[in-house]
Amino acid sequence: MQVRVVSDQPWDVKADVLVVPILGEPDLTGALAELDRRSGGEVRALAEFGELKGKRFKTTLTSAGELGARRLLLVLGGEPSNLDREAVVRMAAAAERRLAGRPVKRLAIWLAPLAAVLEGGADAVAELASRGVVEGSYDPSTIYREGYEDGPPALDELILVAPGEDAARLGKLADRGRIMGEGANLARTLSNRSANDVSPEVLAEEAWSLAEKHDLWIDVIGPDKAAELGMGLFMAVGRGSANPPRMIVMRSGRAGERDALGRHLAIVGKGVCFDSGGISIKPSDRMDEMKMDKTGACTVIAAAATVARLAPGTPLLAVAPAVENMPGPHSTRPGDVVKALNGKRVDITNTDAEGRLILADALTYAEQLGATHLVDIATLTGAVARALGDLVAGAFGTPQSFVDEVFEAGRRAGERYWQLPLVEEYADDMRDSWYGDIVNFSRNNDGGLVKSALFIRDFVTKPWVHLDIAGTAYFRKTSAFAPRGATGVSHATLVELALAGARA
Ligand code: BES
Ligand code: MN
Ligand code: ZN
């Protein structure tokens, strides 16, 4: 798909469909009035009919009269005062999804109604709308089915209509948005693929081919080397499966190299290709969803590739511990005491609290490789999904200044996080072990969400943020702006965070 920015008026643009964003009560003065007039009064008639009231992301397809476009697609964006960056991405995605199964090759979006309201104006809207269309075109039905043609249309051209704006500048931003969207979609496909398809080895192969394609350094550590290095926690989870574990390490820039902010940033993603719970086996209800438990890893792998595309050479380390958590004759047993890469003895009281184990060794390894700032991202707890649902991810971290930096990246990305406290007193429960330094699961699981983060904190010594995406990583139901399955969430946040340190 090509993205083209034109400074023409929306009624002059030739396209299969022209998308018109509607915020609040449609204001039928100015350019929208002119558009309405040339459409033969369609917009006004629909407004009077009550069609333009309702929920955000509702779409109405109608005829275009004398307009250059062949059809109009009106997309509701809610009250103008509530418009944020996430909403722009999702409106564009909803528009593209609404056209599923339709022969649309050229899609135009009129940016002005959004640019007039959103902070950052047309620049911001060009990038976010372009990203939204790409994300909206994502269709997981094609992963395992052939000849499926009812998905969102494969566009030849996306035309961003921005009268009076600098088309060249907006074009660059729109391209940035397209690449961001493609990165999120890559993370989604890796994540959506099932566990019989994507084992730790296959995930490592995928990372390898991305590294070759985008000129990233890569190292893949198998079980023998991992054991030799002392990655006891990583191996404790990985050893239970016939599919051997892989510690995937990718890097842009040189070893230990500092970015423009003086950081050697590491992003570390949980890669549990399937989480049965291990010996502490899960109930069968929804266990199938646990193929999504590798989403953190898929996100950091895709983010590394996106950073390499947008600002090659920007220092960034991505570490993705990939395992299958399975019961079997070689599995770790509850009560096993295992030595972590950082030397601590962990009493594994519950083999289903496996994400924190592999993250602990991966974070230690990232520090050994020179990381000065660490962000881990994981589908870590069911508790975060119960607390915050599927639209807001949980965040923990220290010091606050680094949490703020990650939140600022999240704001630019249009992604939502809510910070939760590292309640010091609860750490006592995590020390309540027979003979180890720390347990991975406290018998008193009250505050289990906080305790999961407190566990990880024991394995970092540098500025660190933990993002729990167990709620946001995938949708259980299809919505106007996304199909069920992986959402690609947090990919943009990680890319923005890394690019904050890019040299101009
Ligand atoms: N992968 C799960 C968390 C999860 C649950 C992700 C539901 C997405 C949806 C994680 O490994 C896990 O099993 N967590 C346990 C932790 C408990 C044993 C402390 C949980 O959330 O119940
Ligand atoms: Mn688990
Ligand atoms: Zn898990």
Coordinates of N, CA, C and O in Angstrom, one line a residue, residues 208-279:
W208 N 15.3 -14.6 13.6 CA 16.5 -14.6 12.8 C 16.3 -14.0 11.4 O 17.1 -13.2 10.9
S209 N 15.2 -14.4 10.8 CA 15.0 -13.8 9.5 C 14.7 -12.4 9.5 O 15.1 -11.6 8.6
L210 N 14.0 -11.9 10.5 CA 13.8 -10.4 10.7 C 15.1 -9.7 10.9 O 15.4 -8.6 10.3
A211 N 16.0 -10.3 11.7 CA 17.3 -9.7 11.9 C 18.1 -9.6 10.6 O 18.7 -8.6 10.4
E212 N 18.1 -10.6 9.8 CA 18.8 -10.6 8.5 C 18.2 -9.5 7.6 O 18.9 -8.7 7.0
K213 N 16.9 -9.5 7.6 CA 16.2 -8.5 6.7 C 16.5 -7.1 7.1 O 16.6 -6.2 6.2
H214 N 16.5 -6.8 8.4 CA 16.7 -5.4 8.9 C 18.1 -5.1 9.4 O 18.2 -4.1 10.1
D215 N 19.0 -6.0 9.2 CA 20.4 -5.8 9.6 C 20.5 -5.5 11.1 O 21.1 -4.6 11.5
L216 N 19.9 -6.4 11.9 CA 20.1 -6.4 13.3 C 21.1 -7.5 13.7 O 21.1 -8.6 13.1
W217 N 21.8 -7.3 14.8 CA 22.6 -8.4 15.4 C 21.7 -9.3 16.1 O 20.7 -8.9 16.7
I218 N 22.0 -10.6 16.0 CA 21.1 -11.6 16.7 C 22.0 -12.7 17.3 O 23.0 -13.2 16.7
D219 N 21.5 -13.2 18.4 CA 22.1 -14.4 19.1 C 21.0 -15.2 19.6 O 20.1 -14.7 20.2
V220 N 21.0 -16.5 19.4 CA 20.0 -17.4 19.9 C 20.6 -18.4 20.8 O 21.5 -19.2 20.3
I221 N 20.2 -18.4 22.0 CA 20.9 -19.3 23.0 C 20.0 -20.5 23.3 O 18.8 -20.4 23.7
G222 N 20.5 -21.7 23.0 CA 19.8 -23.0 23.3 C 20.0 -23.5 24.7 O 20.7 -22.9 25.5
P223 N 19.4 -24.6 25.0 CA 19.4 -25.1 26.4 C 20.8 -25.4 26.9 O 21.1 -25.1 28.1
D224 N 21.7 -25.9 26.1 CA 23.0 -26.3 26.7 C 23.8 -25.0 27.1 O 24.3 -24.9 28.2
K225 N 23.8 -24.0 26.2 CA 24.5 -22.8 26.5 C 23.8 -22.1 27.6 O 24.4 -21.5 28.5
A226 N 22.4 -22.1 27.7 CA 21.7 -21.4 28.7 C 22.0 -22.0 30.1 O 22.3 -21.3 31.1
A227 N 22.1 -23.3 30.1 CA 22.5 -24.0 31.4 C 23.9 -23.6 31.8 O 24.2 -23.3 33.0
E228 N 24.8 -23.6 30.8 CA 26.2 -23.3 31.1 C 26.3 -21.9 31.6 O 27.1 -21.6 32.5
L229 N 25.5 -21.0 31.1 CA 25.6 -19.6 31.5 C 25.0 -19.4 32.9 O 25.2 -18.4 33.5
G230 N 24.2 -20.4 33.3 CA 23.6 -20.3 34.6 C 22.1 -19.7 34.7 O 21.7 -19.3 35.7
M231 N 21.5 -19.9 33.5 CA 20.1 -19.4 33.4 C 19.1 -20.4 34.0 O 18.3 -21.0 33.3
G232 N 19.2 -20.6 35.3 CA 18.5 -21.7 36.0 C 17.0 -21.5 35.9 O 16.3 -22.5 35.8
L233 N 16.5 -20.3 36.0 CA 15.1 -20.1 36.0 C 14.5 -20.3 34.6 O 13.4 -20.8 34.4
F234 N 15.2 -19.8 33.6 CA 14.8 -19.9 32.2 C 14.7 -21.4 31.9 O 13.7 -21.9 31.4
M235 N 15.7 -22.2 32.4 CA 15.8 -23.6 32.1 C 14.7 -24.4 32.9 O 14.1 -25.4 32.5
A236 N 14.4 -23.9 34.1 CA 13.4 -24.5 35.0 C 12.1 -24.6 34.3 O 11.3 -25.5 34.4
V237 N 11.8 -23.5 33.5 CA 10.5 -23.5 32.8 C 10.7 -24.3 31.5 O 9.8 -25.1 31.1
G238 N 11.8 -24.1 30.8 CA 11.9 -24.6 29.5 C 12.1 -26.1 29.4 O 11.8 -26.8 28.4
R239 N 12.6 -26.7 30.5 CA 13.0 -28.1 30.5 C 11.8 -29.1 30.4 O 12.0 -30.3 30.0
G240 N 10.6 -28.6 30.7 CA 9.5 -29.6 30.8 C 8.9 -29.9 29.4 O 8.1 -30.9 29.3
S241 N 9.4 -29.2 28.4 CA 8.8 -29.5 27.0 C 9.7 -30.2 26.1 O 10.9 -30.1 26.2
A242 N 9.1 -31.0 25.2 CA 10.0 -31.6 24.2 C 10.5 -30.6 23.2 O 11.4 -30.8 22.4
N243 N 9.8 -29.4 23.1 CA 10.3 -28.3 22.3 C 11.3 -27.5 23.1 O 10.8 -26.8 24.0
P244 N 12.5 -27.5 22.8 CA 13.6 -26.9 23.6 C 13.4 -25.4 23.6 O 13.0 -24.8 22.7
P245 N 13.8 -24.7 24.7 CA 13.7 -23.3 24.9 C 14.8 -22.6 24.0 O 15.8 -23.1 23.7
R246 N 14.5 -21.3 23.8 CA 15.5 -20.4 23.1 C 15.5 -19.1 23.7 O 14.4 -18.4 23.8
M247 N 16.6 -18.6 24.1 CA 16.8 -17.2 24.5 C 17.2 -16.4 23.3 O 18.3 -16.6 22.8
I248 N 16.3 -15.5 22.9 CA 16.5 -14.8 21.6 C 17.0 -13.4 22.0 O 16.4 -12.7 22.8
V249 N 18.1 -13.0 21.5 CA 18.7 -11.7 21.8 C 19.0 -11.0 20.5 O 19.7 -11.4 19.6
M250 N 18.4 -9.8 20.3 CA 18.6 -9.0 19.1 C 19.1 -7.6 19.5 O 18.8 -7.2 20.6
R251 N 19.8 -7.0 18.6 CA 20.4 -5.7 18.9 C 20.5 -4.8 17.7 O 20.9 -5.3 16.7
S252 N 20.1 -3.6 17.9 CA 20.4 -2.6 16.9 C 21.5 -1.7 17.5 O 21.5 -1.5 18.7
G253 N 22.4 -1.2 16.7 CA 23.5 -0.5 17.3 C 24.6 -1.4 17.8 O 24.4 -2.6 17.7
R254 N 25.6 -0.9 18.4 CA 26.7 -1.7 18.9 C 26.5 -2.2 20.3 O 25.7 -1.6 21.1
A255 N 27.3 -3.2 20.7 CA 27.2 -3.7 22.1 C 27.4 -2.6 23.1 O 28.4 -1.9 23.1
G256 N 26.4 -2.5 24.0 CA 26.5 -1.5 25.1 C 26.4 -0.1 24.7 O 26.5 0.8 25.5
E257 N 26.2 0.2 23.4 CA 26.2 1.6 22.9 C 25.1 2.4 23.6 O 23.9 1.9 23.7
R258 N 25.4 3.6 23.9 CA 24.4 4.5 24.5 C 23.7 5.3 23.4 O 24.3 5.7 22.4
D259 N 22.4 5.6 23.7 CA 21.6 6.3 22.7 C 21.8 7.8 23.1 O 22.5 8.2 24.0
A260 N 21.0 8.7 22.4 CA 21.1 10.1 22.5 C 20.7 10.5 23.9 O 21.0 11.6 24.4
L261 N 20.0 9.7 24.7 CA 19.6 10.0 26.0 C 20.5 9.4 27.1 O 20.2 9.3 28.3
G262 N 21.6 8.8 26.6 CA 22.6 8.2 27.5 C 22.2 6.8 28.0 O 22.8 6.3 28.9
R263 N 21.2 6.2 27.3 CA 20.7 4.9 27.8 C 21.2 3.8 26.8 O 21.4 4.0 25.6
H264 N 21.4 2.6 27.4 CA 21.4 1.4 26.6 C 20.1 0.7 27.0 O 20.1 -0.1 27.9
L265 N 19.1 0.9 26.2 CA 17.7 0.5 26.5 C 17.6 -1.0 26.1 O 17.9 -1.4 25.0
A266 N 17.0 -1.8 27.0 CA 16.6 -3.2 26.7 C 15.1 -3.3 26.9 O 14.5 -2.9 27.8
I267 N 14.5 -4.0 25.9 CA 13.1 -4.4 26.0 C 13.1 -5.9 26.0 O 13.7 -6.6 25.2
V268 N 12.4 -6.4 27.0 CA 12.4 -7.9 27.3 C 11.0 -8.4 27.3 O 10.2 -7.9 28.1
G269 N 10.7 -9.4 26.5 CA 9.3 -9.8 26.3 C 9.1 -11.3 26.7 O 9.9 -12.2 26.2
K270 N 8.1 -11.6 27.5 CA 7.8 -12.9 27.9 C 7.3 -13.7 26.6 O 6.4 -13.4 25.9
G271 N 8.0 -14.9 26.4 CA 7.7 -15.7 25.2 C 7.3 -17.1 25.6 O 8.0 -18.1 25.2
V272 N 6.2 -17.2 26.3 CA 5.7 -18.6 26.6 C 4.8 -19.0 25.5 O 3.7 -18.6 25.3
C273 N 5.4 -19.9 24.6 CA 4.7 -20.3 23.4 C 3.4 -21.0 23.7 O 2.4 -21.0 23.0
F274 N 3.4 -21.7 24.8 CA 2.2 -22.3 25.4 C 2.3 -22.4 26.9 O 3.4 -22.9 27.4
D275 N 1.3 -22.0 27.6 CA 1.4 -22.0 29.1 C 0.3 -23.0 29.6 O -0.9 -22.5 29.8
S276 N 0.7 -24.2 29.8 CA -0.3 -25.2 30.4 C -0.4 -25.0 31.9 O -1.2 -25.6 32.5
G277 N 0.6 -24.3 32.4 CA 0.8 -24.2 33.9 C 1.9 -25.1 34.4 O 2.4 -24.9 35.5
G278 N 2.3 -26.1 33.5 CA 3.3 -27.0 34.0 C 2.7 -28.0 35.0 O 1.5 -28.3 34.9
I279 N 3.4 -28.4 36.0 CA 2.9 -29.4 37.0 C 1.8 -28.7 37.8 O 0.8 -29.4 38.1

